[in-house]
Amino acid sequence: MDQLKPLKYRRAKATDALNLWKLKNDEVVRANAINHEVVLWQDHCRWFSSALRNPHIKIWIIETQRGHFIGDVRIHDGEVSIRLTEQYRGKGIGGRAIARFAAAGQTAKILEHNAPSMKVFTENGFKVISQENGIFTLKNEH
């Protein structure tokens, strides 16, 4: 666990495509995502290439000090999302990452069954502002 303190954060680059694609298609990540569909490699590559050039999308890679991929934080038009690889879930990393990148006025969308994400976001100043079709929308009040 010592290698998790401190974490490294860096902007995503083209070489992160494979790790992010694998994470996007992780069964637990898909179950907790608004879009549950498996993403094909070629579709991911197209999207990721575009996202890296889009000034409205910021993707931050979370790594151990040794450079081991942990997950990512994405901010798209003020909406924050986070994904972590299986072995790093439940270790407080999500909360640390949200605390680092969340800003006042940002939002997050969380499925009603995703209690871990709800906890992480509410502990970092996000408040539920609406619920529709099993999706909570939260807004950062800090």
PDB file of C-alpha atoms in Angstrom:
ATOM      1  CA  MET A   1       0.000   0.000   0.000  1.00  0.00           C
ATOM      2  CA  ASP A   2       2.982   2.335   0.505  1.00  0.00           C
ATOM      3  CA  GLN A   3       3.402   2.618  -3.257  1.00  0.00           C
ATOM      4  CA  LEU A   4      -0.031   4.311  -3.327  1.00  0.00           C
ATOM      5  CA  LYS A   5       1.210   7.305  -1.323  1.00  0.00           C
ATOM      6  CA  PRO A   6       1.662   9.565  -3.134  1.00  0.00           C
ATOM      7  CA  LEU A   7      -0.115   8.819  -6.378  1.00  0.00           C
ATOM      8  CA  LYS A   8       1.029  10.218  -9.707  1.00  0.00           C
ATOM      9  CA  TYR A   9      -1.383  12.106 -11.957  1.00  0.00           C
ATOM     10  CA  ARG A  10      -0.632  13.036 -15.537  1.00  0.00           C
ATOM     11  CA  ARG A  11      -2.522  14.004 -18.658  1.00  0.00           C
ATOM     12  CA  ALA A  12      -3.528  11.115 -20.896  1.00  0.00           C
ATOM     13  CA  LYS A  13      -1.542  10.512 -24.069  1.00  0.00           C
ATOM     14  CA  ALA A  14      -1.999   8.292 -27.110  1.00  0.00           C
ATOM     15  CA  THR A  15      -0.082   5.421 -25.521  1.00  0.00           C
ATOM     16  CA  ASP A  16      -2.787   5.156 -22.809  1.00  0.00           C
ATOM     17  CA  ALA A  17      -5.395   3.982 -25.319  1.00  0.00           C
ATOM     18  CA  LEU A  18      -5.086   0.267 -24.545  1.00  0.00           C
ATOM     19  CA  ASN A  19      -5.265   0.621 -20.750  1.00  0.00           C
ATOM     20  CA  LEU A  20      -8.275   2.942 -21.009  1.00  0.00           C
ATOM     21  CA  TRP A  21     -10.038   0.643 -23.474  1.00  0.00           C
ATOM     22  CA  LYS A  22      -9.535  -2.366 -21.209  1.00  0.00           C
ATOM     23  CA  LEU A  23     -10.816  -0.370 -18.233  1.00  0.00           C
ATOM     24  CA  LYS A  24     -13.856   0.887 -20.157  1.00  0.00           C
ATOM     25  CA  ASN A  25     -14.776  -2.706 -20.990  1.00  0.00           C
ATOM     26  CA  ASP A  26     -14.222  -4.012 -17.450  1.00  0.00           C
ATOM     27  CA  GLU A  27     -17.440  -5.709 -16.310  1.00  0.00           C
ATOM     28  CA  VAL A  28     -17.799  -3.665 -13.102  1.00  0.00           C
ATOM     29  CA  VAL A  29     -16.980  -0.383 -14.864  1.00  0.00           C
ATOM     30  CA  ARG A  30     -19.597  -1.127 -17.537  1.00  0.00           C
ATOM     31  CA  ALA A  31     -22.196  -2.075 -14.902  1.00  0.00           C
ATOM     32  CA  ASN A  32     -21.693   1.304 -13.211  1.00  0.00           C
ATOM     33  CA  ALA A  33     -21.540   3.375 -16.401  1.00  0.00           C
ATOM     34  CA  ILE A  34     -24.442   5.185 -18.024  1.00  0.00           C
ATOM     35  CA  ASN A  35     -23.534   3.359 -21.260  1.00  0.00           C
ATOM     36  CA  HIS A  36     -23.202  -0.373 -20.448  1.00  0.00           C
ATOM     37  CA  GLU A  37     -22.182  -1.433 -23.960  1.00  0.00           C
ATOM     38  CA  VAL A  38     -18.863  -3.088 -24.786  1.00  0.00           C
ATOM     39  CA  VAL A  39     -16.754  -0.670 -26.817  1.00  0.00           C
ATOM     40  CA  LEU A  40     -14.908  -2.031 -29.855  1.00  0.00           C
ATOM     41  CA  TRP A  41     -11.199  -1.242 -30.108  1.00  0.00           C
ATOM     42  CA  GLN A  42     -11.529   0.739 -33.354  1.00  0.00           C
ATOM     43  CA  ASP A  43     -14.400   2.814 -31.917  1.00  0.00           C
ATOM     44  CA  HIS A  44     -12.396   3.532 -28.774  1.00  0.00           C
ATOM     45  CA  CYS A  45      -9.351   4.580 -30.818  1.00  0.00           C
ATOM     46  CA  ARG A  46     -11.459   6.989 -32.866  1.00  0.00           C
ATOM     47  CA  TRP A  47     -13.078   8.477 -29.754  1.00  0.00           C
ATOM     48  CA  PHE A  48      -9.808   8.649 -27.778  1.00  0.00           C
ATOM     49  CA  SER A  49      -7.895  10.336 -30.563  1.00  0.00           C
ATOM     50  CA  SER A  50     -10.627  12.953 -30.821  1.00  0.00           C
ATOM     51  CA  ALA A  51     -10.854  13.345 -27.024  1.00  0.00           C
ATOM     52  CA  LEU A  52      -7.132  14.064 -26.723  1.00  0.00           C
ATOM     53  CA  ARG A  53      -7.550  17.006 -29.105  1.00  0.00           C
ATOM     54  CA  ASN A  54     -10.826  18.281 -27.628  1.00  0.00           C
ATOM     55  CA  PRO A  55     -10.287  21.301 -25.345  1.00  0.00           C
ATOM     56  CA  HIS A  56     -13.524  20.450 -23.491  1.00  0.00           C
ATOM     57  CA  ILE A  57     -12.250  17.006 -22.411  1.00  0.00           C
ATOM     58  CA  LYS A  58      -9.454  16.514 -19.900  1.00  0.00           C
ATOM     59  CA  ILE A  59      -8.353  12.969 -19.107  1.00  0.00           C
ATOM     60  CA  TRP A  60      -5.989  12.434 -16.193  1.00  0.00           C
ATOM     61  CA  ILE A  61      -4.216   9.113 -15.697  1.00  0.00           C
ATOM     62  CA  ILE A  62      -3.763   7.874 -12.124  1.00  0.00           C
ATOM     63  CA  GLU A  63      -0.615   5.806 -11.533  1.00  0.00           C
ATOM     64  CA  THR A  64       1.481   4.426  -8.719  1.00  0.00           C
ATOM     65  CA  GLN A  65       4.860   6.025  -8.153  1.00  0.00           C
ATOM     66  CA  ARG A  66       6.314   3.165 -10.216  1.00  0.00           C
ATOM     67  CA  GLY A  67       4.073   4.037 -13.151  1.00  0.00           C
ATOM     68  CA  HIS A  68       1.529   1.223 -12.747  1.00  0.00           C
ATOM     69  CA  PHE A  69      -1.848   2.170 -14.261  1.00  0.00           C
ATOM     70  CA  ILE A  70      -4.574   2.617 -11.629  1.00  0.00           C
ATOM     71  CA  GLY A  71      -7.341   4.391 -13.534  1.00  0.00           C
ATOM     72  CA  ASP A  72      -8.470   7.740 -14.868  1.00  0.00           C
ATOM     73  CA  VAL A  73     -10.388  10.879 -14.060  1.00  0.00           C
ATOM     74  CA  ARG A  74     -12.211  12.506 -16.949  1.00  0.00           C
ATOM     75  CA  ILE A  75     -13.702  15.983 -16.985  1.00  0.00           C
ATOM     76  CA  HIS A  76     -15.906  16.652 -20.003  1.00  0.00           C
ATOM     77  CA  ASP A  77     -17.681  19.997 -20.156  1.00  0.00           C
ATOM     78  CA  GLY A  78     -17.618  20.209 -16.362  1.00  0.00           C
ATOM     79  CA  GLU A  79     -18.843  16.653 -15.745  1.00  0.00           C
ATOM     80  CA  VAL A  80     -16.463  14.512 -13.690  1.00  0.00           C
ATOM     81  CA  SER A  81     -16.127  10.740 -13.936  1.00  0.00           C
ATOM     82  CA  ILE A  82     -13.631   8.314 -12.470  1.00  0.00           C
ATOM     83  CA  ARG A  83     -12.736   4.709 -13.205  1.00  0.00           C
ATOM     84  CA  LEU A  84     -10.344   2.478 -11.293  1.00  0.00           C
ATOM     85  CA  THR A  85      -8.895  -0.925 -12.093  1.00  0.00           C
ATOM     86  CA  GLU A  86     -10.191  -3.790  -9.970  1.00  0.00           C
ATOM     87  CA  GLN A  87      -7.206  -4.169  -7.655  1.00  0.00           C
ATOM     88  CA  TYR A  88      -7.310  -0.488  -6.646  1.00  0.00           C
ATOM     89  CA  ARG A  89     -11.028  -0.142  -5.874  1.00  0.00           C
ATOM     90  CA  GLY A  90     -12.028   0.414  -2.259  1.00  0.00           C
ATOM     91  CA  LYS A  91      -8.634   1.790  -1.212  1.00  0.00           C
ATOM     92  CA  GLY A  92      -9.509   5.497  -0.986  1.00  0.00           C
ATOM     93  CA  ILE A  93      -7.942   6.356  -4.341  1.00  0.00           C
ATOM     94  CA  GLY A  94     -11.209   7.581  -5.867  1.00  0.00           C
ATOM     95  CA  GLY A  95     -11.700  10.091  -3.087  1.00  0.00           C
ATOM     96  CA  ARG A  96      -8.141  11.352  -3.369  1.00  0.00           C
ATOM     97  CA  ALA A  97      -8.485  11.803  -7.134  1.00  0.00           C
ATOM     98  CA  ILE A  98     -11.864  13.555  -6.894  1.00  0.00           C
ATOM     99  CA  ALA A  99     -10.492  15.872  -4.192  1.00  0.00           C
ATOM    100  CA  ARG A 100      -7.596  16.790  -6.460  1.00  0.00           C
ATOM    101  CA  PHE A 101      -9.563  17.478  -9.656  1.00  0.00           C
ATOM    102  CA  ALA A 102     -13.074  18.502  -8.615  1.00  0.00           C
ATOM    103  CA  ALA A 103     -13.958  22.181  -8.771  1.00  0.00           C
ATOM    104  CA  ALA A 104     -16.977  24.208  -7.745  1.00  0.00           C
ATOM    105  CA  GLY A 105     -19.857  23.919 -10.187  1.00  0.00           C
ATOM    106  CA  GLN A 106     -18.774  20.619 -11.705  1.00  0.00           C
ATOM    107  CA  THR A 107     -21.304  17.817 -11.960  1.00  0.00           C
ATOM    108  CA  ALA A 108     -21.303  14.024 -11.895  1.00  0.00           C
ATOM    109  CA  LYS A 109     -23.846  11.418 -12.996  1.00  0.00           C
ATOM    110  CA  ILE A 110     -24.083   8.258 -10.876  1.00  0.00           C
ATOM    111  CA  LEU A 111     -26.360   5.251 -11.255  1.00  0.00           C
ATOM    112  CA  GLU A 112     -28.559   4.716  -8.196  1.00  0.00           C
ATOM    113  CA  HIS A 113     -26.994   1.316  -7.411  1.00  0.00           C
ATOM    114  CA  ASN A 114     -23.415   2.666  -7.426  1.00  0.00           C
ATOM    115  CA  ALA A 115     -23.026   3.311  -3.683  1.00  0.00           C
ATOM    116  CA  PRO A 116     -19.188   3.541  -3.719  1.00  0.00           C
ATOM    117  CA  SER A 117     -19.202   6.376  -6.282  1.00  0.00           C
ATOM    118  CA  MET A 118     -22.036   8.158  -4.490  1.00  0.00           C
ATOM    119  CA  LYS A 119     -20.020   8.025  -1.255  1.00  0.00           C
ATOM    120  CA  VAL A 120     -16.802   9.285  -2.878  1.00  0.00           C
ATOM    121  CA  PHE A 121     -18.493  12.216  -4.602  1.00  0.00           C
ATOM    122  CA  THR A 122     -20.661  13.289  -1.641  1.00  0.00           C
ATOM    123  CA  GLU A 123     -17.648  13.132   0.683  1.00  0.00           C
ATOM    124  CA  ASN A 124     -15.959  15.589  -1.691  1.00  0.00           C
ATOM    125  CA  GLY A 125     -18.662  18.248  -1.677  1.00  0.00           C
ATOM    126  CA  PHE A 126     -21.017  16.992  -4.390  1.00  0.00           C
ATOM    127  CA  LYS A 127     -24.750  17.182  -3.605  1.00  0.00           C
ATOM    128  CA  VAL A 128     -27.615  15.435  -5.381  1.00  0.00           C
ATOM    129  CA  ILE A 129     -29.528  17.975  -7.462  1.00  0.00           C
ATOM    130  CA  SER A 130     -31.784  15.618  -9.426  1.00  0.00           C
ATOM    131  CA  GLN A 131     -32.702  12.016 -10.089  1.00  0.00           C
ATOM    132  CA  GLU A 132     -34.213  10.642 -13.272  1.00  0.00           C
ATOM    133  CA  ASN A 133     -34.484   7.085 -14.600  1.00  0.00           C
ATOM    134  CA  GLY A 134     -32.155   5.690 -11.940  1.00  0.00           C
ATOM    135  CA  ILE A 135     -29.437   8.284 -12.553  1.00  0.00           C
ATOM    136  CA  PHE A 136     -28.481  10.820  -9.888  1.00  0.00           C
ATOM    137  CA  THR A 137     -27.008  14.125 -10.994  1.00  0.00           C
ATOM    138  CA  LEU A 138     -24.717  15.693  -8.425  1.00  0.00           C
ATOM    139  CA  LYS A 139     -23.149  19.148  -8.314  1.00  0.00           C
ATOM    140  CA  ASN A 140     -20.009  20.210  -6.500  1.00  0.00           C
ATOM    141  CA  GLU A 141     -20.909  22.891  -3.977  1.00  0.00           C
ATOM    142  CA  HIS A 142     -17.308  23.621  -2.899  1.00  0.00           C
TER     143      HIS A 142
END
